[in-house]
CSV table of C-alpha atoms in Angstrom, one decimal:
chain,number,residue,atom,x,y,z
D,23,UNK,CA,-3.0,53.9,19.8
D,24,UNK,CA,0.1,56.2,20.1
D,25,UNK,CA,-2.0,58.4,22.4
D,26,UNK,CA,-3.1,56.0,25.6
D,27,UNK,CA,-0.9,55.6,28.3
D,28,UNK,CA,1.5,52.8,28.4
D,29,UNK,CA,-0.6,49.7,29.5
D,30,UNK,CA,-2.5,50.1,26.5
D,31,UNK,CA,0.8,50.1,24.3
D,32,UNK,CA,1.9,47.2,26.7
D,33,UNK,CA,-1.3,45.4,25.8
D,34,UNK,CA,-1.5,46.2,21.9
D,35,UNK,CA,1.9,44.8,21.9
D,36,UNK,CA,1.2,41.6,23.9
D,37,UNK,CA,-1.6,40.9,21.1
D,38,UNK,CA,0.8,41.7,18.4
D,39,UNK,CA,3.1,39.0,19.4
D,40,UNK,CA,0.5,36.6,20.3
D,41,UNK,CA,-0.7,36.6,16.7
D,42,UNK,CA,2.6,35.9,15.7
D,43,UNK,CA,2.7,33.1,18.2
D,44,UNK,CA,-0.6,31.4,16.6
D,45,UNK,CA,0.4,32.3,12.6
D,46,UNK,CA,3.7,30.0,13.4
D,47,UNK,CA,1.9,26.8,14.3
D,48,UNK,CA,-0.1,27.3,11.4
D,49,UNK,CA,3.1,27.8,8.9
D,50,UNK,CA,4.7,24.9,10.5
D,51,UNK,CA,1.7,22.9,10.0
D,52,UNK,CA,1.1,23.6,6.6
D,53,UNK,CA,5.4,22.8,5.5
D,54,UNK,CA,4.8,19.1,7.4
D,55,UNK,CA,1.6,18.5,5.1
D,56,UNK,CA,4.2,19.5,2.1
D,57,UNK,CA,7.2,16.8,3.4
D,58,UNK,CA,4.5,14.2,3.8
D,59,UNK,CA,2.8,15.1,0.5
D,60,UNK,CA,6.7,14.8,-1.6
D,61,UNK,CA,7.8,12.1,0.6
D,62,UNK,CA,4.5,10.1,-0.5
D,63,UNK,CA,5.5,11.2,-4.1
D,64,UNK,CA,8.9,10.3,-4.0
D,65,UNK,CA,7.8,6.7,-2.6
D,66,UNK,CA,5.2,6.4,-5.7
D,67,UNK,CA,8.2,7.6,-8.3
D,68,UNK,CA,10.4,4.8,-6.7
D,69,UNK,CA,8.0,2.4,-7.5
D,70,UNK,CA,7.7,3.5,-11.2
D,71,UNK,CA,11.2,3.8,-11.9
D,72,UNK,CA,11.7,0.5,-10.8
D,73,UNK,CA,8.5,-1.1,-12.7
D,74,UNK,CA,10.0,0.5,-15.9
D,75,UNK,CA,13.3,-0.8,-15.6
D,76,UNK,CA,12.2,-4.0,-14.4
D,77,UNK,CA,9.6,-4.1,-17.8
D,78,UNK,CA,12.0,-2.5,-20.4
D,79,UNK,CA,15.5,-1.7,-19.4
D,80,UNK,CA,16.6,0.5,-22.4
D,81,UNK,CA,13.4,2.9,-21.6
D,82,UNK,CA,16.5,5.4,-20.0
D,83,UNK,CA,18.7,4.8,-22.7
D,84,UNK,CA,18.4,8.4,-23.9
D,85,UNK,CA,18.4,10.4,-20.5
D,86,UNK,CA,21.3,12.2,-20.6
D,87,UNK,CA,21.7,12.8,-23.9
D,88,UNK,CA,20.6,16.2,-23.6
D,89,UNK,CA,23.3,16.9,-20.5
D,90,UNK,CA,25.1,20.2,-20.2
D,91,UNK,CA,28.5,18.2,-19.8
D,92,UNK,CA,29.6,15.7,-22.0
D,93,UNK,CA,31.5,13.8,-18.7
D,94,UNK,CA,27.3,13.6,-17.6
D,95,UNK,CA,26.5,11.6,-21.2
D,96,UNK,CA,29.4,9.3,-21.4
D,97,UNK,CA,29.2,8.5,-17.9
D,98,UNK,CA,25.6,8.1,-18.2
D,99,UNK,CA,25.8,5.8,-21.4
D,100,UNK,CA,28.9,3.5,-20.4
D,101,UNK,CA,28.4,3.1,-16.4
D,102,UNK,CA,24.5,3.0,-15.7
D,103,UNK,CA,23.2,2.0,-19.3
D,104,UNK,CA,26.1,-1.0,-19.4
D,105,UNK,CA,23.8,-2.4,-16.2
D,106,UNK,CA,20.9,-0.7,-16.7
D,107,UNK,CA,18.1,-2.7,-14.1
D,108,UNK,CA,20.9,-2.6,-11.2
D,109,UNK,CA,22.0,1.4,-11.3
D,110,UNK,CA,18.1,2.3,-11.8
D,111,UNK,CA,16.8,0.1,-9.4
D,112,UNK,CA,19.7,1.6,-6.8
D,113,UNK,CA,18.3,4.7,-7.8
D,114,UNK,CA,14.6,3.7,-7.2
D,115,UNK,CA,16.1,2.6,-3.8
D,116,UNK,CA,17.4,6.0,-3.2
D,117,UNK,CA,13.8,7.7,-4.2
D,118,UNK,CA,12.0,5.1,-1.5
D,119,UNK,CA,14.7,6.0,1.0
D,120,UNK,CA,13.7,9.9,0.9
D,121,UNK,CA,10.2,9.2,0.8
D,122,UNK,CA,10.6,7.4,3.8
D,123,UNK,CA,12.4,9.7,5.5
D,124,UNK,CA,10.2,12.3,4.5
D,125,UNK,CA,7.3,10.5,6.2
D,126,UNK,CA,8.7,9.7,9.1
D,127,UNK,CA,9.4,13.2,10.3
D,128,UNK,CA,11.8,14.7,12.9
D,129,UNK,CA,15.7,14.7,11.8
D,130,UNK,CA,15.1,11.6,9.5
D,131,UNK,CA,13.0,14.3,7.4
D,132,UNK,CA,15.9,16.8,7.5
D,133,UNK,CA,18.1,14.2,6.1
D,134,UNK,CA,14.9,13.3,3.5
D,135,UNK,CA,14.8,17.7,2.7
D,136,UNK,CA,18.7,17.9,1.7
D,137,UNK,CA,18.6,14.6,-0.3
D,138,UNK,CA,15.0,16.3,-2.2
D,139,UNK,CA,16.6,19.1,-2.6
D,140,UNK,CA,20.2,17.7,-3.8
D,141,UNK,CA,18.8,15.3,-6.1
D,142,UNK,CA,16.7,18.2,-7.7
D,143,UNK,CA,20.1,20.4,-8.4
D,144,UNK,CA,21.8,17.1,-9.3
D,145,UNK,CA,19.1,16.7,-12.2
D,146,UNK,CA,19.5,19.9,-13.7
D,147,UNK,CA,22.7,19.0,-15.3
D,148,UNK,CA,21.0,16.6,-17.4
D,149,UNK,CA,19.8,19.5,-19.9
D,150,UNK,CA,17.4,22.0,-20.3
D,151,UNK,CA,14.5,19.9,-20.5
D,152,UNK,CA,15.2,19.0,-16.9
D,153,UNK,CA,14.8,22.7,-15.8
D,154,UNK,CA,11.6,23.1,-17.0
D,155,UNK,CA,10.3,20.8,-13.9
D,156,UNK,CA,13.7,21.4,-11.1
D,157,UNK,CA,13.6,25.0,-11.1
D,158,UNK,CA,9.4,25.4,-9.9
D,159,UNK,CA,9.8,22.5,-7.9
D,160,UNK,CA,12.7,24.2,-5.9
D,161,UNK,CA,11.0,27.4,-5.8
D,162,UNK,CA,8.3,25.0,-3.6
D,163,UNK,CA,10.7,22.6,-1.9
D,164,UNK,CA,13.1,25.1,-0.5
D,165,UNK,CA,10.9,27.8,1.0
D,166,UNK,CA,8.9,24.6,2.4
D,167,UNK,CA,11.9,23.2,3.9
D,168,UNK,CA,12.8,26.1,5.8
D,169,UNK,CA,9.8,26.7,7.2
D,170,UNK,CA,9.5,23.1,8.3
D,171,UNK,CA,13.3,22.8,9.2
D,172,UNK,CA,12.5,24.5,13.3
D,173,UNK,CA,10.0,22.1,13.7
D,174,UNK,CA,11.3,18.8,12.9
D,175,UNK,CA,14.5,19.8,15.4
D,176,UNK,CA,11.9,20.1,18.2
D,177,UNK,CA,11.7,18.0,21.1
D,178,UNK,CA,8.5,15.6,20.9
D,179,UNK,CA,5.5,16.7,22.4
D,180,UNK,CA,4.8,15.4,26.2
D,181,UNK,CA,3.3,12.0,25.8
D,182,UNK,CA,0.0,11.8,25.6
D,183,UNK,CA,-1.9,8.8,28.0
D,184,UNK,CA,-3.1,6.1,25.8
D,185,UNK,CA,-6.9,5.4,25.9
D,186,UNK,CA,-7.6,2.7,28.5
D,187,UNK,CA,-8.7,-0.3,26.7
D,188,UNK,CA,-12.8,-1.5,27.1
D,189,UNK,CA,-13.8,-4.2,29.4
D,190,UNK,CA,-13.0,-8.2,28.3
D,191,UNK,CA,-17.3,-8.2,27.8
D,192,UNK,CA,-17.0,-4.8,25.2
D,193,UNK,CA,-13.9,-6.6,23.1
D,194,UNK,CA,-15.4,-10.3,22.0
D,195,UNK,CA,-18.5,-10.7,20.1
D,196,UNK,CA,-19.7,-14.3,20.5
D,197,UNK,CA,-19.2,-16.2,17.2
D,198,UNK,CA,-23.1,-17.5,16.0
D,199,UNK,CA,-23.4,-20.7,14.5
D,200,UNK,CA,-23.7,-19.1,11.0
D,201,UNK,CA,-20.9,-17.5,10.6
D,202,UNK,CA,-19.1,-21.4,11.9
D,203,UNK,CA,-20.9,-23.2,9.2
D,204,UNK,CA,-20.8,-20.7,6.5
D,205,UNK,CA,-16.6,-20.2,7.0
D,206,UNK,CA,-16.5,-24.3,6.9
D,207,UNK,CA,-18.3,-24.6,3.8
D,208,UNK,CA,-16.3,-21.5,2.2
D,209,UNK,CA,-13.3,-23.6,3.4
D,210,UNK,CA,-14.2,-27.0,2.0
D,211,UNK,CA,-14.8,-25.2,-0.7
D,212,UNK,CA,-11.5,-23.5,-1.4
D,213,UNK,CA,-9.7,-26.3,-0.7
D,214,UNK,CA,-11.7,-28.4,-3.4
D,215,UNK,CA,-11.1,-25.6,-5.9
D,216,UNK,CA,-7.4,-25.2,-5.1
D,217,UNK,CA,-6.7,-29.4,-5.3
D,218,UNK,CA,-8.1,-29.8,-8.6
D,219,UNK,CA,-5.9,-26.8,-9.4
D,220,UNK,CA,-2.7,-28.5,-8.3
D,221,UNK,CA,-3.6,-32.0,-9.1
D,222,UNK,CA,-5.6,-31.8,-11.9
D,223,UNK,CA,-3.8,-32.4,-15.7
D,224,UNK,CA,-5.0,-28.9,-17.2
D,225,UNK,CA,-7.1,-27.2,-14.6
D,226,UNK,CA,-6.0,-23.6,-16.6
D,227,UNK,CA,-5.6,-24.9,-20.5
D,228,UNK,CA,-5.1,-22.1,-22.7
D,229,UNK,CA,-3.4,-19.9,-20.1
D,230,UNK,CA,0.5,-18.9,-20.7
D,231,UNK,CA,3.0,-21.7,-18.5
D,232,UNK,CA,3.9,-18.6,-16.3
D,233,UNK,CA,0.4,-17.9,-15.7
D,234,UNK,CA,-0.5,-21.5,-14.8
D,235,UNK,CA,2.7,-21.7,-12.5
D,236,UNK,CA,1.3,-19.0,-10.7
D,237,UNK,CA,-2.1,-20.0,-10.1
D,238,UNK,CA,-1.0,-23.4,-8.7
D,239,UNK,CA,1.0,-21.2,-6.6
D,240,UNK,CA,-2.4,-19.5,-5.3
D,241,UNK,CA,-3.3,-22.4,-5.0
D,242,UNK,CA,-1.1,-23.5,-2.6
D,243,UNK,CA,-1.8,-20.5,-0.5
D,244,UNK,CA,-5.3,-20.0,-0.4
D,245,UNK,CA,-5.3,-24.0,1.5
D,246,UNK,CA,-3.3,-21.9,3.7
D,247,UNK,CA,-6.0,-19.5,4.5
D,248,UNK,CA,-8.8,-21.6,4.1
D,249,UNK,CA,-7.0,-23.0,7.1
D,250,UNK,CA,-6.5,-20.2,9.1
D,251,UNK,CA,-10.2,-18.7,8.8
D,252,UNK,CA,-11.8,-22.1,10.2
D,253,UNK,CA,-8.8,-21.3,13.1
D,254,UNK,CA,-10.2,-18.1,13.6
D,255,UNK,CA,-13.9,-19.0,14.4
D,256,UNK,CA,-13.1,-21.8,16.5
D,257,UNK,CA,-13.4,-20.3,19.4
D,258,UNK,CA,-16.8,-18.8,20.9
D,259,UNK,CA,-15.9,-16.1,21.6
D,260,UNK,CA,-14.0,-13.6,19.0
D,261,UNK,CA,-11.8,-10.8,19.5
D,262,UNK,CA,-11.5,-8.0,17.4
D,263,UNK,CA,-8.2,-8.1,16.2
D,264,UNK,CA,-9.6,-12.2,15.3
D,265,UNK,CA,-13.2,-10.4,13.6
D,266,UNK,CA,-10.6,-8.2,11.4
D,267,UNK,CA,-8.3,-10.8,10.8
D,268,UNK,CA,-11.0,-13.0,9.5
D,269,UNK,CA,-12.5,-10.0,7.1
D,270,UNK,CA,-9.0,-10.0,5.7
D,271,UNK,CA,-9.0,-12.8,4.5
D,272,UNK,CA,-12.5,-12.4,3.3
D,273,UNK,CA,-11.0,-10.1,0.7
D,274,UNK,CA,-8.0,-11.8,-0.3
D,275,UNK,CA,-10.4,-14.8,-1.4
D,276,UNK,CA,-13.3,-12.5,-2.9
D,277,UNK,CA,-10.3,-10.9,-5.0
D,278,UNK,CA,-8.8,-13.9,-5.5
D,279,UNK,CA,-11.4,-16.1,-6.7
D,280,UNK,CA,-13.0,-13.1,-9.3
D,281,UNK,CA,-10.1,-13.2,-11.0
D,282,UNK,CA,-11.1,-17.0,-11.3
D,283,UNK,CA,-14.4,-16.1,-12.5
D,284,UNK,CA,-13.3,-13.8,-14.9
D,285,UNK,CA,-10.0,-14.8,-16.3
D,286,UNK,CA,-10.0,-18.2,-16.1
D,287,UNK,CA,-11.4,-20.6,-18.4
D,288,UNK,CA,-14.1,-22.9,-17.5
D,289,UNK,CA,-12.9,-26.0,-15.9
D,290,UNK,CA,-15.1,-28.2,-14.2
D,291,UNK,CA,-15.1,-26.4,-10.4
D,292,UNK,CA,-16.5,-23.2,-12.2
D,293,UNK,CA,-19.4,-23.6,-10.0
D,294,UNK,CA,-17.4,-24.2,-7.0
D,295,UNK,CA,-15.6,-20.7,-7.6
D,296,UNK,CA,-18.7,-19.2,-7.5
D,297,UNK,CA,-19.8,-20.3,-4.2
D,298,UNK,CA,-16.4,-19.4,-2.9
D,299,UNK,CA,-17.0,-15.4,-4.2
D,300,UNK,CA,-20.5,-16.0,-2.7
D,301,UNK,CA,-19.4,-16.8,0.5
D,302,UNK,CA,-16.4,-14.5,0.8
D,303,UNK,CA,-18.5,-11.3,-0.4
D,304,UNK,CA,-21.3,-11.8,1.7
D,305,UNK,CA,-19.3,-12.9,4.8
D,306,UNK,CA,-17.2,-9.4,4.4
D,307,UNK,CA,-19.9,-7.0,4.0
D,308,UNK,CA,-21.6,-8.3,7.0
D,309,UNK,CA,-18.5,-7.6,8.7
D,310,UNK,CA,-18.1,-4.8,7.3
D,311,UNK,CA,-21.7,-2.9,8.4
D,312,UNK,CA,-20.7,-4.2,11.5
D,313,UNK,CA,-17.8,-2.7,12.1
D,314,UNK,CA,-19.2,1.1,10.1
D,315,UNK,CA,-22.4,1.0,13.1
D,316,UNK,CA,-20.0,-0.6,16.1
D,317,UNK,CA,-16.0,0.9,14.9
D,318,UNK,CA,-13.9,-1.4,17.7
D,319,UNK,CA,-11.8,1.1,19.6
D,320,UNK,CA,-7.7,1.0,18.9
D,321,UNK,CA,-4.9,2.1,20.5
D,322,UNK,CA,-2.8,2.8,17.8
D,323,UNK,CA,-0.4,6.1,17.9
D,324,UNK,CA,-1.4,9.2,15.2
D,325,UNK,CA,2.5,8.1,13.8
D,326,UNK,CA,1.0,4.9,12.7
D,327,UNK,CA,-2.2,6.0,11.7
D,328,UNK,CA,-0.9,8.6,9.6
D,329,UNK,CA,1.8,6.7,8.1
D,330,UNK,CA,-0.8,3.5,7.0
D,331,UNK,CA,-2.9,6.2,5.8
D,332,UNK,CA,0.0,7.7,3.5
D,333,UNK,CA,1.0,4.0,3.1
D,334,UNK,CA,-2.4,3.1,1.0
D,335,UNK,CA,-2.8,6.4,-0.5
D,336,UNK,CA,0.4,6.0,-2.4
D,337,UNK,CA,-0.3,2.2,-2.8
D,338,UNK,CA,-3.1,2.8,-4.7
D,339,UNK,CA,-1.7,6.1,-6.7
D,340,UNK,CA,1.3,3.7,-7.4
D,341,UNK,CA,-0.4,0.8,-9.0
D,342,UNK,CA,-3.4,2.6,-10.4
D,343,UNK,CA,-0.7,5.0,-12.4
D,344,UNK,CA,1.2,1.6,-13.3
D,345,UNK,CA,-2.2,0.4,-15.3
D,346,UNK,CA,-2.6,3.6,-16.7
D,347,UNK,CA,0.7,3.6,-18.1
D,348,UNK,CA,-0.6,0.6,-19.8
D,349,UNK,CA,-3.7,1.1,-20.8
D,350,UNK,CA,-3.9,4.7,-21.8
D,351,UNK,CA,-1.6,4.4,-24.3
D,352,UNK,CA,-3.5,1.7,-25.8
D,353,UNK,CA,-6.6,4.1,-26.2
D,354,UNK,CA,-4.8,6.4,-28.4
D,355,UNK,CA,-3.6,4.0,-30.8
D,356,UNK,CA,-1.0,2.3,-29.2
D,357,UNK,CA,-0.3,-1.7,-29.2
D,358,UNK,CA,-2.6,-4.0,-27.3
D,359,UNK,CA,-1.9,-3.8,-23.6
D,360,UNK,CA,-0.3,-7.1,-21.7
D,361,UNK,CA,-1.3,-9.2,-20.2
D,362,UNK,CA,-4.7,-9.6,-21.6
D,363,UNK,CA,-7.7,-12.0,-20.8
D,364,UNK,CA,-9.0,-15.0,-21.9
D,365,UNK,CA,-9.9,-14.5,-25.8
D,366,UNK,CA,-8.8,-11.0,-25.6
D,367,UNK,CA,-10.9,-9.8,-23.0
D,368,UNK,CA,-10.1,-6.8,-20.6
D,369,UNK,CA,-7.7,-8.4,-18.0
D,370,UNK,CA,-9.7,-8.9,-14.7
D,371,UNK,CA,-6.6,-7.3,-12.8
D,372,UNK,CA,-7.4,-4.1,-14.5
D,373,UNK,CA,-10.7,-4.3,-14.2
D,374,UNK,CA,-11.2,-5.4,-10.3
D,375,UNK,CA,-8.2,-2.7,-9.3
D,376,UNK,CA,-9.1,0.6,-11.0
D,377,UNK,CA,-13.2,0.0,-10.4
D,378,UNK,CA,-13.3,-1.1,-7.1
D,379,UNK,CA,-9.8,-2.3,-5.0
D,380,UNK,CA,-7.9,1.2,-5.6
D,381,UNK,CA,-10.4,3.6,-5.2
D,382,UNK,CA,-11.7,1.9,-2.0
D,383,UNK,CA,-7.9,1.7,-0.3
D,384,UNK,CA,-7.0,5.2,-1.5
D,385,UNK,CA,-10.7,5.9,0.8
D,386,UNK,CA,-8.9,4.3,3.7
D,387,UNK,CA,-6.5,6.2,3.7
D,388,UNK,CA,-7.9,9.6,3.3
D,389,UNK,CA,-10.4,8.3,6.0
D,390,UNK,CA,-7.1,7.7,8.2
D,391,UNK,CA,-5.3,11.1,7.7
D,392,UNK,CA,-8.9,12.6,8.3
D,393,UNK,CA,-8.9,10.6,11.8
D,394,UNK,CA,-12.6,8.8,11.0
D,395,UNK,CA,-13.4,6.4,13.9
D,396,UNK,CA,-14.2,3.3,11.7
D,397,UNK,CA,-10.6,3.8,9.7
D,398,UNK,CA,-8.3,2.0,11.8
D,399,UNK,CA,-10.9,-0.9,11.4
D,400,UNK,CA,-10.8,-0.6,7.9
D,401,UNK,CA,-7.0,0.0,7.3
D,402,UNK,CA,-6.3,-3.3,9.3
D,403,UNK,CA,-8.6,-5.5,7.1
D,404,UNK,CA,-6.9,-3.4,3.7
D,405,UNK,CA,-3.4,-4.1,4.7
D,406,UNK,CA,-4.2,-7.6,5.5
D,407,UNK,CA,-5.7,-8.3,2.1
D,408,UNK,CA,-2.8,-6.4,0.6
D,409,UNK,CA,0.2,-9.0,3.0
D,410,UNK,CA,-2.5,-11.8,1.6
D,411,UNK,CA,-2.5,-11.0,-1.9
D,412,UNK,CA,1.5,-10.3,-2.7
D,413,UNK,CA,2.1,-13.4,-0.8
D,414,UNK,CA,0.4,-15.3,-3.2
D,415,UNK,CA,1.5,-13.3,-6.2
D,416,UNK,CA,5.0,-13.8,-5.3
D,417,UNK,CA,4.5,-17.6,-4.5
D,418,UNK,CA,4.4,-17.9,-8.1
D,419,UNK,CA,8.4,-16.6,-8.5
D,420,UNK,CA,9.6,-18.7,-6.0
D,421,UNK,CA,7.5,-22.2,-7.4
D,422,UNK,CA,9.1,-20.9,-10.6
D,423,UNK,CA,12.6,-20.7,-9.1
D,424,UNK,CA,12.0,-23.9,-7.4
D,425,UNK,CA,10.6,-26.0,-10.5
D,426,UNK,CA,13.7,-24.4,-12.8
D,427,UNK,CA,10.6,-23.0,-14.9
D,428,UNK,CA,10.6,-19.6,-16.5
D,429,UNK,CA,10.5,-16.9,-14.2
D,430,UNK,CA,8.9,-13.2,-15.4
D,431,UNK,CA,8.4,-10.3,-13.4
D,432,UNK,CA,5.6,-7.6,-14.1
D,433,UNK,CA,6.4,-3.7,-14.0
D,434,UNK,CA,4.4,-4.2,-10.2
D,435,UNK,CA,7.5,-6.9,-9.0
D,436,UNK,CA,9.3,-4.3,-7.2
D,437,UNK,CA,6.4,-2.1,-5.7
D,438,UNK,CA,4.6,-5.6,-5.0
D,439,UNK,CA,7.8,-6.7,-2.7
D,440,UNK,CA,8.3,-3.2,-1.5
D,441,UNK,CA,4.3,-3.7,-0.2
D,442,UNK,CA,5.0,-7.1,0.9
D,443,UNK,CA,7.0,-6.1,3.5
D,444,UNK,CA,5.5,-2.5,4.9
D,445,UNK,CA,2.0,-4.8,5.0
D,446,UNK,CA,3.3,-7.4,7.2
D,447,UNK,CA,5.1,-4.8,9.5
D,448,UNK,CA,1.7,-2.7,9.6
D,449,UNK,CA,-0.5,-5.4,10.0
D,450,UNK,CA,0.9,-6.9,12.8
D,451,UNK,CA,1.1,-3.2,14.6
D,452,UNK,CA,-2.7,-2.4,13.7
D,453,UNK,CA,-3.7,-6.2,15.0
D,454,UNK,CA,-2.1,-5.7,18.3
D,455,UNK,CA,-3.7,-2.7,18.3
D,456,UNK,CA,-7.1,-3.8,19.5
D,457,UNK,CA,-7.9,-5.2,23.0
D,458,UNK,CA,-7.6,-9.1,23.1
D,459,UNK,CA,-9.5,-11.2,24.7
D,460,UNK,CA,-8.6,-12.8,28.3
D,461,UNK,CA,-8.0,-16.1,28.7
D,462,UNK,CA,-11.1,-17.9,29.5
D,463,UNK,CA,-11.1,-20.2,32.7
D,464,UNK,CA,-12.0,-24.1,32.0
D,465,UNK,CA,-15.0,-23.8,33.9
D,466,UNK,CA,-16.3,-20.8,32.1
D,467,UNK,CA,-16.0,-21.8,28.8
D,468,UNK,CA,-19.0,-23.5,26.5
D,469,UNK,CA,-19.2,-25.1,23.3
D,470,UNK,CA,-20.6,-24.0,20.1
């Protein structure tokens, strides 16, 4: 190359520094898959810390006993262990915090890098042991940080135009007279089942008071959503935020009302139940097919679409490593796991998450971060069933509270409330979404 004339040299060196161009977008790409992969891990820690405070305070009674400094043990064992659940749960906090910053990218992940990278040094003065895991995960964290560090300084990218949303005719589906008479008899029949559960004298006999207070509590709720799903098919004509909506609450009943099947004993609306998990299984598959063959178009930005992909994935990491942490213990010899079902049986819980519910959000998600067309559908009727389901499990604390009964609090209470919250904020984004319907003129509208 040395021996053509200077336009070649001018053109070898062109190319040279054009593949150097192209290797940096790829670098960069690769350190912002790291920060979201430790900022999703960091959120999934924060969630077990807390869990295992929440279930046995003393658990960290012995971290620091190995510490370098003996200011690091005494501090250790006479500030955080003299209010154990408060300092760990603060520290939980702090995991979530960089997790989130993490995920969200730009200077906030900067801030979520030094705090990573702090807290890593910071836990290497607890002892040797701690080593063993800081100093690889350094040797990862730190190159990754640097090479992500130009990027997340970078001004945005130009806005992109947001699709243009379909037609009014391409964003209702008219509402048939099955699916009308099918949601009112699932209805009537939730609202049968739940009455006798709050009226009747011992609708759950044999269960634990705490358990029973929380079923009422259900209860309560799922009148609520009985409710809202005749509201939603009212009309005509359906949108498809309303057609998602409605799946939603499909699966909070269907999960719901198994857990009736299953882990209940047999009161006298057994049969009732089973129409309800009938109804609510066959009404969201239906909608389900429908929405795989005809995915509804959305206008949601790749920000929230990646983070609600990350969101579930580290949902279902979270609580599927919380029942683990239960039950694999168990199978090598350990005590019998708790709670536990109705004469000993598996706990349905157990059962319904790590079989089915887990494995099918963590499939939303990766379908998300892969950028499927059908996942946007899909993540809007999982984070529904997810703001569904917590409400009702934490209906049960607050009837407690309000009845001066017993309150108690699973290893899943903080990561349950944590969920609560991101799933109401990420519903109501991914519902508004979709295109909604027009309002329909007096003289244009029929009846069902």
């Amino acid at each position: 190359m040395l021996e053509v004339e200077d336009g070649g040299t001018a053109v070898t060196t062109t190319l040279a520094h054009r593949a150097s161009l192209d290797a940096a977008p790829h670098q960069r790409t690769r350190a912002s898959v790291v920060h979201r992969f430790v900022g999703g891990f960091y959120l999934v820690m924060g969630g077990i810390n807390a869990g295992i405070v929440a279930a046995d305070p003393e658990t960290y009674r012995t971290f620091a006993d190995g510490a370098f400094w003996p200011f690091v043990t005494d501090a250790w064992r006479d500030v955080v262990m003299a209010h154990p659940v408060p300092w760990v749960l603060a520290l939980a906090a702090g995991e979530v915090v960089l997790g989130v910053l993490l995920l969200r990218g730009g200077a906030a992940a900067r801030a979520g890098w030094v705090g990573v990278i702090v807290f890593h040094v910071l836990l290497m003065s607890f002892g040797l042991g701690f080593w063993l895991w800081s100093v690889p995960a350094l040797l990862v964290l730190v190159p990754a940080a640097r090479s992500d560090w130009p990027a997340l300084g970078a001004a945005p990218p130009a806005a992109v135009a947001q699709p243009v949303p379909p037609p009014a005719s391409q964003v209702g589906t008219p509402r048939t007279v099955a699916e009308l008479v099918s949601t009112c008899v699932l209805a009537g029949a939730v609202v049968v089942a739940s009455l006798y559960g709050l009226l009747a004298e011992t609708p759950y006999r044999s269960l634990p008071e705490a358990t029973v207070v929380s079923a009422r509590a259900q209860d309560a709720c799922s009148i609520v959503v009985a409710a809202l799903l005749v509201l939603l098919v009212l009309r005509p004509v359906t949108s498809t935020a309303t057609q998602l909506a409605r799946l939603g609450l499909l699966a909070y009943l269907l999960y719901s009302y198994l857990i009736y099947v299953t882990g209940v004993p047999m009161n006298r609306v057994f049969l009732v139940y089973v129409v309800i998990v009938s109804l609510s299984g066959a009404g969201l598959l239906g909608g389900l097919l429908r929405v795989h063959d005809h995915p509804p178009t959305s206008t949601a930005s790749p920000r929230l679409t990646r983070t609600t992909g990350w969101v579930l994935v580290v949902t279902a990491v979270l609580f599927a490593g919380l029942w683990l942490s239960v039950l694999v213990p168990y199978a090598l010899g350990g005590s019998a796991p708790e709670p536990a079902g109705v004469g000993g049986t598996p706990y349905p819980v157990f059962v319904l998450d790590l079989a089915v519910v887990l494995p099918a959000i963590a499939a939303v998600g990766v379908l998300l971060l892969r950028g499927r067309a059908v996942a946007g559908a899909l993540a809007t009727v999982a984070v529904l069933k997810i703001l569904t389901l917590f409400t009702a499990l934490w209906a049960g604390p607050v009837l407690a509270v309000a009845t001066d009964a017993d309150v108690h609090l699973g290893p899943d209470a903080v990561p349950s409330l944590l969920l609560l919250a991101a799933s109401a904020w990420l519903t109501s984004r991914w519902l508004r979404s979709f295109p909604s319907l027009p309002a329909i003129p007096l003289h244009e509208r029929s009846t069902p």
